[in-house]
PDB file of N, CA, C and O in Angstrom, chain B, residues numbered from 101:
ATOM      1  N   UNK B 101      50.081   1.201  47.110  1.00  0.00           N
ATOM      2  CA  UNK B 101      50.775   2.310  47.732  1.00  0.00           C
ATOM      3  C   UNK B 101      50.057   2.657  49.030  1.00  0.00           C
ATOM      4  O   UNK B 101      48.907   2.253  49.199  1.00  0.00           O
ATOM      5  N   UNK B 102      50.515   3.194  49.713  1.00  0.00           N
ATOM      6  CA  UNK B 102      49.906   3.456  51.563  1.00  0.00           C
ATOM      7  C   UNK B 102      50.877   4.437  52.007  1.00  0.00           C
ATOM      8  O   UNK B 102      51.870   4.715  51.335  1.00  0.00           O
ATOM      9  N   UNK B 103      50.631   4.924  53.038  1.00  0.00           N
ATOM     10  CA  UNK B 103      51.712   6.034  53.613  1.00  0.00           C
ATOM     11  C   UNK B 103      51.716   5.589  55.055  1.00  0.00           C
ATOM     12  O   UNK B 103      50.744   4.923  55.413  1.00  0.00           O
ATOM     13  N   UNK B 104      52.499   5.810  55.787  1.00  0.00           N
ATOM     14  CA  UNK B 104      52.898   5.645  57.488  1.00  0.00           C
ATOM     15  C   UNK B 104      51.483   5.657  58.299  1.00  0.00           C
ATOM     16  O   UNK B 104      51.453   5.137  59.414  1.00  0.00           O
ATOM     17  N   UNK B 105      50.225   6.291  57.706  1.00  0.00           N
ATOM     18  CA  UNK B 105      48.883   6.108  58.623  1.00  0.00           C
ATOM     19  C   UNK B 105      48.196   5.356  58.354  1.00  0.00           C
ATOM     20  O   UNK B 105      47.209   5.211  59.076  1.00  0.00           O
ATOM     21  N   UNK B 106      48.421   4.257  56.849  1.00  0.00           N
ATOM     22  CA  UNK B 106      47.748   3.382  56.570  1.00  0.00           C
ATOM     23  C   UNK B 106      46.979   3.951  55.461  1.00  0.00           C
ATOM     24  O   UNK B 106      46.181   3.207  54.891  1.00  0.00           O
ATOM     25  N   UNK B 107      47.115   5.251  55.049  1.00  0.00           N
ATOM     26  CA  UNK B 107      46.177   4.929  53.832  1.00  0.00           C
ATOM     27  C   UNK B 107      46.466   4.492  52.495  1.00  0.00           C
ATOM     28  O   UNK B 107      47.610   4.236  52.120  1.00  0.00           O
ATOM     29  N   UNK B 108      45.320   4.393  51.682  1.00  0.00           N
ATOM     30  CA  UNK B 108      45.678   3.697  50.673  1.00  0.00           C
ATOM     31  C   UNK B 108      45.756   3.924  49.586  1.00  0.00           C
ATOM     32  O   UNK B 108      46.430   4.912  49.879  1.00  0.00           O
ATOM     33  N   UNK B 109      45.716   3.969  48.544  1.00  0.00           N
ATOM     34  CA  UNK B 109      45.590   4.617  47.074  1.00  0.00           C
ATOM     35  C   UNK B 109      44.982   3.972  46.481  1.00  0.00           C
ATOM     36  O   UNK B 109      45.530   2.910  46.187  1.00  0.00           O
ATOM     37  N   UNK B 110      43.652   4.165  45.994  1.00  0.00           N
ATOM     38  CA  UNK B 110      42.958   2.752  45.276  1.00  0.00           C
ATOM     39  C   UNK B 110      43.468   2.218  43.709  1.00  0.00           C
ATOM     40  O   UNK B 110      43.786   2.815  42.680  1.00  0.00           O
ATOM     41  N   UNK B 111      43.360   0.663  44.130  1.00  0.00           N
ATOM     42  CA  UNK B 111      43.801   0.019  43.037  1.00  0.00           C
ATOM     43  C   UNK B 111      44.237   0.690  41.464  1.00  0.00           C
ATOM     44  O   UNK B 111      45.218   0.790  40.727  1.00  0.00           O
ATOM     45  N   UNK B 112      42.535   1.125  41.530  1.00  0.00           N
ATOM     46  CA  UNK B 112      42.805   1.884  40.488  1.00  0.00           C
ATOM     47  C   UNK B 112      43.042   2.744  40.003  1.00  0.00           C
ATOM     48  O   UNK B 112      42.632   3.014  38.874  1.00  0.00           O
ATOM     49  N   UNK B 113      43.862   3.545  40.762  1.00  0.00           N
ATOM     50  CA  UNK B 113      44.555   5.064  40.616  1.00  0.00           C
ATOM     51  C   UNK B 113      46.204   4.566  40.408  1.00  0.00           C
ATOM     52  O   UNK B 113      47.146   5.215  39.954  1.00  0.00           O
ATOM     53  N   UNK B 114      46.170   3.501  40.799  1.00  0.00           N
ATOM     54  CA  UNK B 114      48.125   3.082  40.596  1.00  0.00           C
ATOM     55  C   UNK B 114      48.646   1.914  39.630  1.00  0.00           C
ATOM     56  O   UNK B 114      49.001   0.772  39.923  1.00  0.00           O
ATOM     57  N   UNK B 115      48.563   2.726  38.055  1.00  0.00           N
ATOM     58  CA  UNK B 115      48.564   1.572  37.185  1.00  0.00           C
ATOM     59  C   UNK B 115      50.061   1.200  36.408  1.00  0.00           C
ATOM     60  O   UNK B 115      51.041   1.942  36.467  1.00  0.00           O
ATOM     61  N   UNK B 116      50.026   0.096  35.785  1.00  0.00           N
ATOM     62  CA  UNK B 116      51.099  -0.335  35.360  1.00  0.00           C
ATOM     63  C   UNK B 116      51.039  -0.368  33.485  1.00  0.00           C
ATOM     64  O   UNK B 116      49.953  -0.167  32.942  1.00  0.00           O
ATOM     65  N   UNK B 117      52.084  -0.591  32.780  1.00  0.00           N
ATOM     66  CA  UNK B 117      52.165  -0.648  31.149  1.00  0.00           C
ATOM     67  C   UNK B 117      53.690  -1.002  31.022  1.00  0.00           C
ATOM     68  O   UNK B 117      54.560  -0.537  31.757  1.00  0.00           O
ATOM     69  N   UNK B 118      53.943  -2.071  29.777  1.00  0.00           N
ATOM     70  CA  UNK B 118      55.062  -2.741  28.929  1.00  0.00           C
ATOM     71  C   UNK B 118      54.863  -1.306  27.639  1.00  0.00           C
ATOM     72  O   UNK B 118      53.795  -1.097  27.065  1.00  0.00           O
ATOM     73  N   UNK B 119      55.924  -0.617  27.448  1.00  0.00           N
ATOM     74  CA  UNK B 119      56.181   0.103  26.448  1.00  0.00           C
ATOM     75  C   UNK B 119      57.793  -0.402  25.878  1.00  0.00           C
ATOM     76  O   UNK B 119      58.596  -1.222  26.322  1.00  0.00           O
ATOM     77  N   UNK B 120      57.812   0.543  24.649  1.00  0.00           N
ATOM     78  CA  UNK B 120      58.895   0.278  23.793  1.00  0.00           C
ATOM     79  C   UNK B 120      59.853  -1.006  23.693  1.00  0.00           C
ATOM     80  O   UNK B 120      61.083  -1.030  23.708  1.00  0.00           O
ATOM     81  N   UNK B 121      58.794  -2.236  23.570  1.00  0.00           N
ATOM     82  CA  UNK B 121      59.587  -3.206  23.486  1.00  0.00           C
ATOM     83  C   UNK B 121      60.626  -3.494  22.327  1.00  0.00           C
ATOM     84  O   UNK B 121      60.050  -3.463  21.239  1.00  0.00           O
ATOM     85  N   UNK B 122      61.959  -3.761  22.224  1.00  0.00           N
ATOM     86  CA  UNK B 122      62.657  -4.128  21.264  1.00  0.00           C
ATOM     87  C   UNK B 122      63.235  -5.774  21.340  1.00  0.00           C
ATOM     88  O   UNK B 122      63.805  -6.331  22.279  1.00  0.00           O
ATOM     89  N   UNK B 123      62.985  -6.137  20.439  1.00  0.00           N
ATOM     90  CA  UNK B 123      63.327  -7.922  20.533  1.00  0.00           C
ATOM     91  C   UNK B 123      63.259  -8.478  19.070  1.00  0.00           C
ATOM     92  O   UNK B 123      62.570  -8.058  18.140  1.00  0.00           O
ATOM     93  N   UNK B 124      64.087  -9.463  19.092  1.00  0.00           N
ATOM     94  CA  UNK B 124      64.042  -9.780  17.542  1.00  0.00           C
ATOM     95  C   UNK B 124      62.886 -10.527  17.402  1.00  0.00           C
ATOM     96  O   UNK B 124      62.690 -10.785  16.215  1.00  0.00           O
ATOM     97  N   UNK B 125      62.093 -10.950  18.100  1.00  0.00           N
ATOM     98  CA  UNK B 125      60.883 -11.901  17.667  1.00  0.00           C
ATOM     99  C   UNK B 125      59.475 -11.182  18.886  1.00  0.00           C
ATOM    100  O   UNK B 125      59.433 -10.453  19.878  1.00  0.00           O
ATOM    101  N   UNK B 126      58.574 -11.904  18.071  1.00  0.00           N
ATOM    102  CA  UNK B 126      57.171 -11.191  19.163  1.00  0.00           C
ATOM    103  C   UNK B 126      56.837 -11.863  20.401  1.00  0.00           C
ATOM    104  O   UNK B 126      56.755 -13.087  20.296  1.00  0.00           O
ATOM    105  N   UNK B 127      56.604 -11.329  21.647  1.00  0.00           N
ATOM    106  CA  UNK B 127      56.582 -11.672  22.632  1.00  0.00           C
ATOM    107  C   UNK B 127      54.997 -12.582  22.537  1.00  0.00           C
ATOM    108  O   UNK B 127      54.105 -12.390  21.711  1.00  0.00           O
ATOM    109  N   UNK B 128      55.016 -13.573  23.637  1.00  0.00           N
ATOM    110  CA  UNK B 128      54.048 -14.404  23.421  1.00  0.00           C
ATOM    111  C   UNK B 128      52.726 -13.548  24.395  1.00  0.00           C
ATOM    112  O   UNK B 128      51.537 -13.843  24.515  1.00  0.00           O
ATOM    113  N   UNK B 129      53.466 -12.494  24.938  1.00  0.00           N
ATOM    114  CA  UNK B 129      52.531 -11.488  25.859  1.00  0.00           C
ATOM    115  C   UNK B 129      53.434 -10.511  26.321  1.00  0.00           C
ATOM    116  O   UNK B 129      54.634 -10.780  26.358  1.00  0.00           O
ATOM    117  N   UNK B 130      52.927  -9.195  26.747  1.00  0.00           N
ATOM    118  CA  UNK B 130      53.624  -8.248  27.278  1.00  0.00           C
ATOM    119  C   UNK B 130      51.919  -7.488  27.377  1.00  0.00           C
ATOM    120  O   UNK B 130      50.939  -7.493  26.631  1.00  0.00           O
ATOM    121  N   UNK B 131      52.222  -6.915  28.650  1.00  0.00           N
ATOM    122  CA  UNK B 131      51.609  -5.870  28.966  1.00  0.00           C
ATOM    123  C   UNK B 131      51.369  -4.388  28.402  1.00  0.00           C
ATOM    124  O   UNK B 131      51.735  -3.307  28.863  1.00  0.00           O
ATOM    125  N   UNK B 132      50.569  -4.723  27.155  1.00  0.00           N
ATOM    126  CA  UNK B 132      50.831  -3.219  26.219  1.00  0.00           C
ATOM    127  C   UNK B 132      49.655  -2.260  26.625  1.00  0.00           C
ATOM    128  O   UNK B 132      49.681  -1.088  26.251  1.00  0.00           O
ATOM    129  N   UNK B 133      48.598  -2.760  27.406  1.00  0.00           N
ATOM    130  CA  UNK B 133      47.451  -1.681  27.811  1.00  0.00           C
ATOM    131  C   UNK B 133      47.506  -1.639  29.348  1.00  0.00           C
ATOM    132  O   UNK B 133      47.574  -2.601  30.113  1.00  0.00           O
ATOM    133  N   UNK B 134      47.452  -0.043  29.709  1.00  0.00           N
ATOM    134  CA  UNK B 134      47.504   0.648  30.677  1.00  0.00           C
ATOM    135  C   UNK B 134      46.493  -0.501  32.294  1.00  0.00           C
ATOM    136  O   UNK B 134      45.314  -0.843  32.196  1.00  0.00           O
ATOM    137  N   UNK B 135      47.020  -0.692  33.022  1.00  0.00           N
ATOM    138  CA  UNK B 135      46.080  -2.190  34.188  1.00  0.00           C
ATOM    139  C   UNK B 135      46.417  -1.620  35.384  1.00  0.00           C
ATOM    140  O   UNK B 135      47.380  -0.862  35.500  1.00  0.00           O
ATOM    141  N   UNK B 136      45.820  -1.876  36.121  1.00  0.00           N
ATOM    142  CA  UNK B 136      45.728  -1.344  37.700  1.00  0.00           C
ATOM    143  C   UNK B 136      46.855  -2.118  38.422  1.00  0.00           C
ATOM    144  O   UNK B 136      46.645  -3.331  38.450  1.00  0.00           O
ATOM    145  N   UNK B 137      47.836  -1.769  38.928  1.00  0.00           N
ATOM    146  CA  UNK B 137      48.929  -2.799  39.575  1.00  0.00           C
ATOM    147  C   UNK B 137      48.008  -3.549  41.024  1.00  0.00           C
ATOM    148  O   UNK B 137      47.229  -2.902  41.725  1.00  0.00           O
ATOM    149  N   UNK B 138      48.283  -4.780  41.187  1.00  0.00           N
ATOM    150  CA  UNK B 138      47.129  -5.474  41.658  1.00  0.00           C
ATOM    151  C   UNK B 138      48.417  -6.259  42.892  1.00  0.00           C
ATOM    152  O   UNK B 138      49.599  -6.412  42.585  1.00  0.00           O
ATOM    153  N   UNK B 139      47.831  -6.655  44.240  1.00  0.00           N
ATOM    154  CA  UNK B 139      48.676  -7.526  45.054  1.00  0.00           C
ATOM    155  C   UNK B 139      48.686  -8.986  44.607  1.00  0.00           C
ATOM    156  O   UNK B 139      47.739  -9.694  44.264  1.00  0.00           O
ATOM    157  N   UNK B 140      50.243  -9.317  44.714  1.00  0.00           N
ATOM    158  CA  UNK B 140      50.486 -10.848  44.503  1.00  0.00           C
ATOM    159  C   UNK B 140      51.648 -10.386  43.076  1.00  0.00           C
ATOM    160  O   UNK B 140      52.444  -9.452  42.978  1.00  0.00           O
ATOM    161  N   UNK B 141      51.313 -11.439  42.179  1.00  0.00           N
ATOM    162  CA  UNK B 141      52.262 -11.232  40.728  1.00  0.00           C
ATOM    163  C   UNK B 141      51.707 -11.364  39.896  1.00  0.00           C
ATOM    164  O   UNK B 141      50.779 -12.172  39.863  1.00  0.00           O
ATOM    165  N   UNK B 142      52.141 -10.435  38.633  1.00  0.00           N
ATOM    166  CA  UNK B 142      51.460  -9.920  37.909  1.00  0.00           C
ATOM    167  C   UNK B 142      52.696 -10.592  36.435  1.00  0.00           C
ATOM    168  O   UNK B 142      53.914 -10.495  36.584  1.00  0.00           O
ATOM    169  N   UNK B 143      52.054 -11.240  35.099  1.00  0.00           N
ATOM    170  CA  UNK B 143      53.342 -11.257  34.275  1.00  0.00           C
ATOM    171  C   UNK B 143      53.079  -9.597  33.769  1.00  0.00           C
ATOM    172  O   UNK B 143      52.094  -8.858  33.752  1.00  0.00           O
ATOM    173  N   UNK B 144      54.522  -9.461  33.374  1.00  0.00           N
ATOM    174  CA  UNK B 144      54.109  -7.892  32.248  1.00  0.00           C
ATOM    175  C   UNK B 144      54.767  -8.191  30.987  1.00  0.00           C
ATOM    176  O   UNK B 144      54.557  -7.581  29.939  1.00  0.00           O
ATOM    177  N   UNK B 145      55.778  -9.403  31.177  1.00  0.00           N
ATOM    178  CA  UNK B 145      55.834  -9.761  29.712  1.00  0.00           C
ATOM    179  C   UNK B 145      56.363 -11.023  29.360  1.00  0.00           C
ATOM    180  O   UNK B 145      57.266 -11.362  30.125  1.00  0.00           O
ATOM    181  N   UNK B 146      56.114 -11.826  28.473  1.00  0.00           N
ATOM    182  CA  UNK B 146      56.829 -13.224  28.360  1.00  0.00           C
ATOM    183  C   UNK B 146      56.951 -12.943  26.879  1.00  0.00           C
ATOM    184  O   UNK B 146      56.161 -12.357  26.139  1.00  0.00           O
ATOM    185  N   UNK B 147      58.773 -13.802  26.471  1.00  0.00           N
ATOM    186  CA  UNK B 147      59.566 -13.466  25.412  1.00  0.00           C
ATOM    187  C   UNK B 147      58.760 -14.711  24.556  1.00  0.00           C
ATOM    188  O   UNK B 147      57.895 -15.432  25.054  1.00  0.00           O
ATOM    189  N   UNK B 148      59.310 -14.795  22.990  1.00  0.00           N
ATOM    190  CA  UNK B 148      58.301 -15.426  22.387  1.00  0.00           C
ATOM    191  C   UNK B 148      58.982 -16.816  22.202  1.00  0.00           C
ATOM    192  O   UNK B 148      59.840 -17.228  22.984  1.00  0.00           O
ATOM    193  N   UNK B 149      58.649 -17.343  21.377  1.00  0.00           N
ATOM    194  CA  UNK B 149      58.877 -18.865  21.612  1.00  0.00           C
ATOM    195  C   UNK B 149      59.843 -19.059  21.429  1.00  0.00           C
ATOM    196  O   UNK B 149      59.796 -20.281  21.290  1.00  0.00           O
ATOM    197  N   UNK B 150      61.666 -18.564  21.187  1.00  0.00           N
ATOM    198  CA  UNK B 150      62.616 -19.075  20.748  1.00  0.00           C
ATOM    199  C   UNK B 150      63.684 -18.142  22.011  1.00  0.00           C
ATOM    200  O   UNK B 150      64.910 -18.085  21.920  1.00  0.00           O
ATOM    201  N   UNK B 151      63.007 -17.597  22.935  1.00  0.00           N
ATOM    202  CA  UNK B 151      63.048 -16.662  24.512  1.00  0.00           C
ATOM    203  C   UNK B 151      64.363 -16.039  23.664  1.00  0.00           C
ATOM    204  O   UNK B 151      65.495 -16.500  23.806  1.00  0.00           O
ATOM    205  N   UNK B 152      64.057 -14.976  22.803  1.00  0.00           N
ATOM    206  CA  UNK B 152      64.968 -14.173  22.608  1.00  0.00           C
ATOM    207  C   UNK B 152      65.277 -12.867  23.408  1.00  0.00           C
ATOM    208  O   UNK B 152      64.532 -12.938  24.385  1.00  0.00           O
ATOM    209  N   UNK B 153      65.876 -11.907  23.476  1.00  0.00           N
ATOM    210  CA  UNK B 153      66.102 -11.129  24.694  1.00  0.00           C
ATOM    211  C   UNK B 153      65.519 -10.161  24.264  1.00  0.00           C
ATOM    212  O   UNK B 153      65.088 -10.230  23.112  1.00  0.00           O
ATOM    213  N   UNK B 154      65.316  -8.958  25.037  1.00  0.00           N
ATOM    214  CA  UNK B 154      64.614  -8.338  24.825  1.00  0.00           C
ATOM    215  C   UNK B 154      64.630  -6.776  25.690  1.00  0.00           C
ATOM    216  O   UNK B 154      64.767  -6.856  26.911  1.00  0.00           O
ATOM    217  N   UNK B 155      64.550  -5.961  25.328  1.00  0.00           N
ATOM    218  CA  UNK B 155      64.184  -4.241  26.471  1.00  0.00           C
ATOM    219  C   UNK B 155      62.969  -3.781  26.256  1.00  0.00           C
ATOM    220  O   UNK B 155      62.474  -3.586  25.145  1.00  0.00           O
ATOM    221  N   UNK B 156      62.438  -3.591  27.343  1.00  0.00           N
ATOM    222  CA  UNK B 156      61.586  -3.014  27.060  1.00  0.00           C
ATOM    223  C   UNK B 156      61.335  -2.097  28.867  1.00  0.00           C
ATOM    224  O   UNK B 156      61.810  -2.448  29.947  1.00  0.00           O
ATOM    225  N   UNK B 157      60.442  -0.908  28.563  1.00  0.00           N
ATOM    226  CA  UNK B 157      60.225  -0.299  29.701  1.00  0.00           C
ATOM    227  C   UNK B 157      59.077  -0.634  30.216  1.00  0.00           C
ATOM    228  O   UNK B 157      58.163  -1.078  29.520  1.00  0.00           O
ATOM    229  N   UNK B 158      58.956  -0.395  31.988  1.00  0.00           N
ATOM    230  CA  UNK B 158      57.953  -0.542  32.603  1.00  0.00           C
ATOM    231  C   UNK B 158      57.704   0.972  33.045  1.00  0.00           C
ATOM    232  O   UNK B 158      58.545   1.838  33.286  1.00  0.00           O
ATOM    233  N   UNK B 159      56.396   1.040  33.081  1.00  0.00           N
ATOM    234  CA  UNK B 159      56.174   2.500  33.337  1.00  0.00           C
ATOM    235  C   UNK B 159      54.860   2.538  34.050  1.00  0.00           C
ATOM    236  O   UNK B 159      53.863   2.078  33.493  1.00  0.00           O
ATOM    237  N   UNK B 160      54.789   3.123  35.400  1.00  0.00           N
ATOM    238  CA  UNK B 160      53.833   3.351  36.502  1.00  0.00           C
ATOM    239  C   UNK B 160      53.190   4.517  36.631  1.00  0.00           C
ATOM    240  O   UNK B 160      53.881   5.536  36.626  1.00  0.00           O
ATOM    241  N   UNK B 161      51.990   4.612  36.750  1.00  0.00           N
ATOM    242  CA  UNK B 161      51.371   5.976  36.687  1.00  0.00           C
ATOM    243  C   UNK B 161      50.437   6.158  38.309  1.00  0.00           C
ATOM    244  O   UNK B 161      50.378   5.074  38.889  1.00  0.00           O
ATOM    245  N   UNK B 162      50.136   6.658  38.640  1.00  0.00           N
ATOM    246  CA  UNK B 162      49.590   7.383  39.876  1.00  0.00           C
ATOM    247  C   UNK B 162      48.784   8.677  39.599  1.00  0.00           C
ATOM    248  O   UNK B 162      49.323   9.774  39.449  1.00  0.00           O
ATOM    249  N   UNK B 163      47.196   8.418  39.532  1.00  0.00           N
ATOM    250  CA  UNK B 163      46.509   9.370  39.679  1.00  0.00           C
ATOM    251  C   UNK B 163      46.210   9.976  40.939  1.00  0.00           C
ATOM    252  O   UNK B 163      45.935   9.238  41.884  1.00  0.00           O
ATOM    253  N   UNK B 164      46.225  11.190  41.083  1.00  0.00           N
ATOM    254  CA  UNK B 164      45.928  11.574  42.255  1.00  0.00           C
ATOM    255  C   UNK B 164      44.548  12.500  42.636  1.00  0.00           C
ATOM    256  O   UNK B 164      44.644  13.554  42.008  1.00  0.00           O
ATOM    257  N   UNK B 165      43.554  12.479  43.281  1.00  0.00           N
ATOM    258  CA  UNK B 165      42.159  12.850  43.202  1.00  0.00           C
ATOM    259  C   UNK B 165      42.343  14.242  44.141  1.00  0.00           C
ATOM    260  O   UNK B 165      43.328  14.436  44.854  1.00  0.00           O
ATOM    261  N   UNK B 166      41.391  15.021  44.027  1.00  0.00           N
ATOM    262  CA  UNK B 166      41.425  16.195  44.901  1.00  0.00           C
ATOM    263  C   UNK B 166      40.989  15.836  46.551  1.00  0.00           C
ATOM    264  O   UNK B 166      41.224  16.625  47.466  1.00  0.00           O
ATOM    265  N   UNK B 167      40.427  14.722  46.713  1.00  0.00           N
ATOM    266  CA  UNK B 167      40.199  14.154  48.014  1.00  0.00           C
ATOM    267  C   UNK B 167      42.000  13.334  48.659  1.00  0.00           C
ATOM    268  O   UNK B 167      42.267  13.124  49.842  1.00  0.00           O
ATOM    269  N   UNK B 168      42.874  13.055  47.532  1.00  0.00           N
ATOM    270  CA  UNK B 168      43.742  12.544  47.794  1.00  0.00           C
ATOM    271  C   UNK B 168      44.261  12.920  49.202  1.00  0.00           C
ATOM    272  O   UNK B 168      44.078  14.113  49.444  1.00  0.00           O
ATOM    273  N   UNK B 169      45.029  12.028  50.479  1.00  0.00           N
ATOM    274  CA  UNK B 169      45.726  12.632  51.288  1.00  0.00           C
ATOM    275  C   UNK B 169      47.045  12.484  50.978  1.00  0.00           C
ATOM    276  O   UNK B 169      47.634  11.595  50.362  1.00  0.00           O
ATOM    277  N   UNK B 170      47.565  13.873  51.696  1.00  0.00           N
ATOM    278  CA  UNK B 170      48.809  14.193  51.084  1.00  0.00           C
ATOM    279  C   UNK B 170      49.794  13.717  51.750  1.00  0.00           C
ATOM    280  O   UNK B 170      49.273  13.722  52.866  1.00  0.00           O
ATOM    281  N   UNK B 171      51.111  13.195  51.952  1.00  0.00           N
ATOM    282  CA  UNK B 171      52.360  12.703  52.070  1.00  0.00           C
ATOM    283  C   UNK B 171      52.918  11.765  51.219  1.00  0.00           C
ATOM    284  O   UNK B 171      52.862  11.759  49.989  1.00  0.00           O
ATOM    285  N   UNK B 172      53.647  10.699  52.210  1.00  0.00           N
ATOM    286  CA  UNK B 172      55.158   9.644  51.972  1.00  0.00           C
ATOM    287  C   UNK B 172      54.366   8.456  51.477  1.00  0.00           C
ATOM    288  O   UNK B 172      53.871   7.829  52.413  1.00  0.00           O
ATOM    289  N   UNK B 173      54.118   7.996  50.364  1.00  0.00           N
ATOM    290  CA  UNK B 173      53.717   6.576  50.214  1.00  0.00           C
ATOM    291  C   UNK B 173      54.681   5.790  49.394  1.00  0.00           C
ATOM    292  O   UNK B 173      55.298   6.175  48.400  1.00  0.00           O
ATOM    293  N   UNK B 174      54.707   4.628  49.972  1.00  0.00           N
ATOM    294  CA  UNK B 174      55.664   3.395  49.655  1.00  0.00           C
ATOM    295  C   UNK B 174      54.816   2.444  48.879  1.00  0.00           C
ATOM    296  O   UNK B 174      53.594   2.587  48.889  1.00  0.00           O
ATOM    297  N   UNK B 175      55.408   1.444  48.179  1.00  0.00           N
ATOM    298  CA  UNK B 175      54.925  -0.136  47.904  1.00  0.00           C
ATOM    299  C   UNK B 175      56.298  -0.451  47.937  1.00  0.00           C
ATOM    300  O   UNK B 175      57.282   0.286  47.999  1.00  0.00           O
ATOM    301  N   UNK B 176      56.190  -1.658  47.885  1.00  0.00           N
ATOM    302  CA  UNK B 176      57.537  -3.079  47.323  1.00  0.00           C
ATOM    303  C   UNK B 176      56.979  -3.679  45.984  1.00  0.00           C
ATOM    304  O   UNK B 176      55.818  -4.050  45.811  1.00  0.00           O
ATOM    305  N   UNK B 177      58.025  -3.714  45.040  1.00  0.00           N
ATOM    306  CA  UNK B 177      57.473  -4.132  43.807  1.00  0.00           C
ATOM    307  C   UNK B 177      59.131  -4.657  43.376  1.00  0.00           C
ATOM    308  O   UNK B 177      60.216  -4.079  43.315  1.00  0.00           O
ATOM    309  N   UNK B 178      58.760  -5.765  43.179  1.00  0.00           N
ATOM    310  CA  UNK B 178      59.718  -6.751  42.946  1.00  0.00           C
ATOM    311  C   UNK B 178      59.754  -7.840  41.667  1.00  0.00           C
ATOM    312  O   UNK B 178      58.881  -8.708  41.642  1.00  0.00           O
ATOM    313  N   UNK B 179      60.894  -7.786  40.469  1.00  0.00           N
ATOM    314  CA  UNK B 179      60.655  -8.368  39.565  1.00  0.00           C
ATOM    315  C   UNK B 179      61.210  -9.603  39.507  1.00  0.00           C
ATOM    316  O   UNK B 179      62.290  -9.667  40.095  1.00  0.00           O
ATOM    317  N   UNK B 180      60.790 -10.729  38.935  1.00  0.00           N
ATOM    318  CA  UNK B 180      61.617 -12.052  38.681  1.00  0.00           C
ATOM    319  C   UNK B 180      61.516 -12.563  37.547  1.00  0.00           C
ATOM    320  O   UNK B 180      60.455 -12.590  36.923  1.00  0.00           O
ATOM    321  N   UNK B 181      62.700 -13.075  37.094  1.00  0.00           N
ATOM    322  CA  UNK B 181      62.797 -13.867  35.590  1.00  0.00           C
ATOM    323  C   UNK B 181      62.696 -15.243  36.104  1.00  0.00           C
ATOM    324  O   UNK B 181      63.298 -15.708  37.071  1.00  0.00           O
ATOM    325  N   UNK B 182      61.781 -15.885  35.261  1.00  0.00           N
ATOM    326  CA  UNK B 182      61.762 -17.521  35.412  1.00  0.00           C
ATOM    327  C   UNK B 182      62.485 -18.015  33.510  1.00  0.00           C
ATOM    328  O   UNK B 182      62.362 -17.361  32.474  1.00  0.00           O
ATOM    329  N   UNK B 183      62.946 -18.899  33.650  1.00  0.00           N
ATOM    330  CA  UNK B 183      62.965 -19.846  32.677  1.00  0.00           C
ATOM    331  C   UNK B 183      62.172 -21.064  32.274  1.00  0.00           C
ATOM    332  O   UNK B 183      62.842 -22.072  32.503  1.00  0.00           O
ATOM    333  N   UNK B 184      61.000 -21.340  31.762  1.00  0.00           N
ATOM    334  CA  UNK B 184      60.269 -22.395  31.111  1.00  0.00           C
ATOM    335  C   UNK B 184      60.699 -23.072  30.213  1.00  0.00           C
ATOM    336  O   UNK B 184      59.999 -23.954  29.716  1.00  0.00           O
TER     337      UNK B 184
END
């Protein structure tokens, strides 16, 4: 995250988590503990071996410190399904 002057939000104040997954079989991974959203790609969840479908939520958190500066901050966060 950054705002129009360039600042930044450190890594680890802007984290990511896989909650309430529903699927008929167990995922071979999903993101179930709270992780710092990091640049580049990240998996948050892969379906289990027979790629049954699946919902589940993504949910982003943002701590904010009393030094925090205050305004407009953006990222781009972009998801993709592959097939293996």
């Amino acid at each position: 995250l950054v705002n129009k002057a360039g600042d930044k939000v450190p890594q680890e104040d802007f984290s990511v988590q896989v909650s309430d997954v529903q699927s008929d079989e167990e995922p071979q991974s999903s993101l179930e503990q709270t992780q710092p959203v990091k640049e580049g790609e990240t998996m948050i969840y892969s379906s289990g071996p027979d790629g049954k479908s699946a919902h589940f939520k993504v949910n982003y958190g943002l701590k904010m410190r009393p030094d925090s500066k205050g305004g407009s901050y953006s990222a781009q966060i972009g998801y993709s399904l592959s097939m293996n």
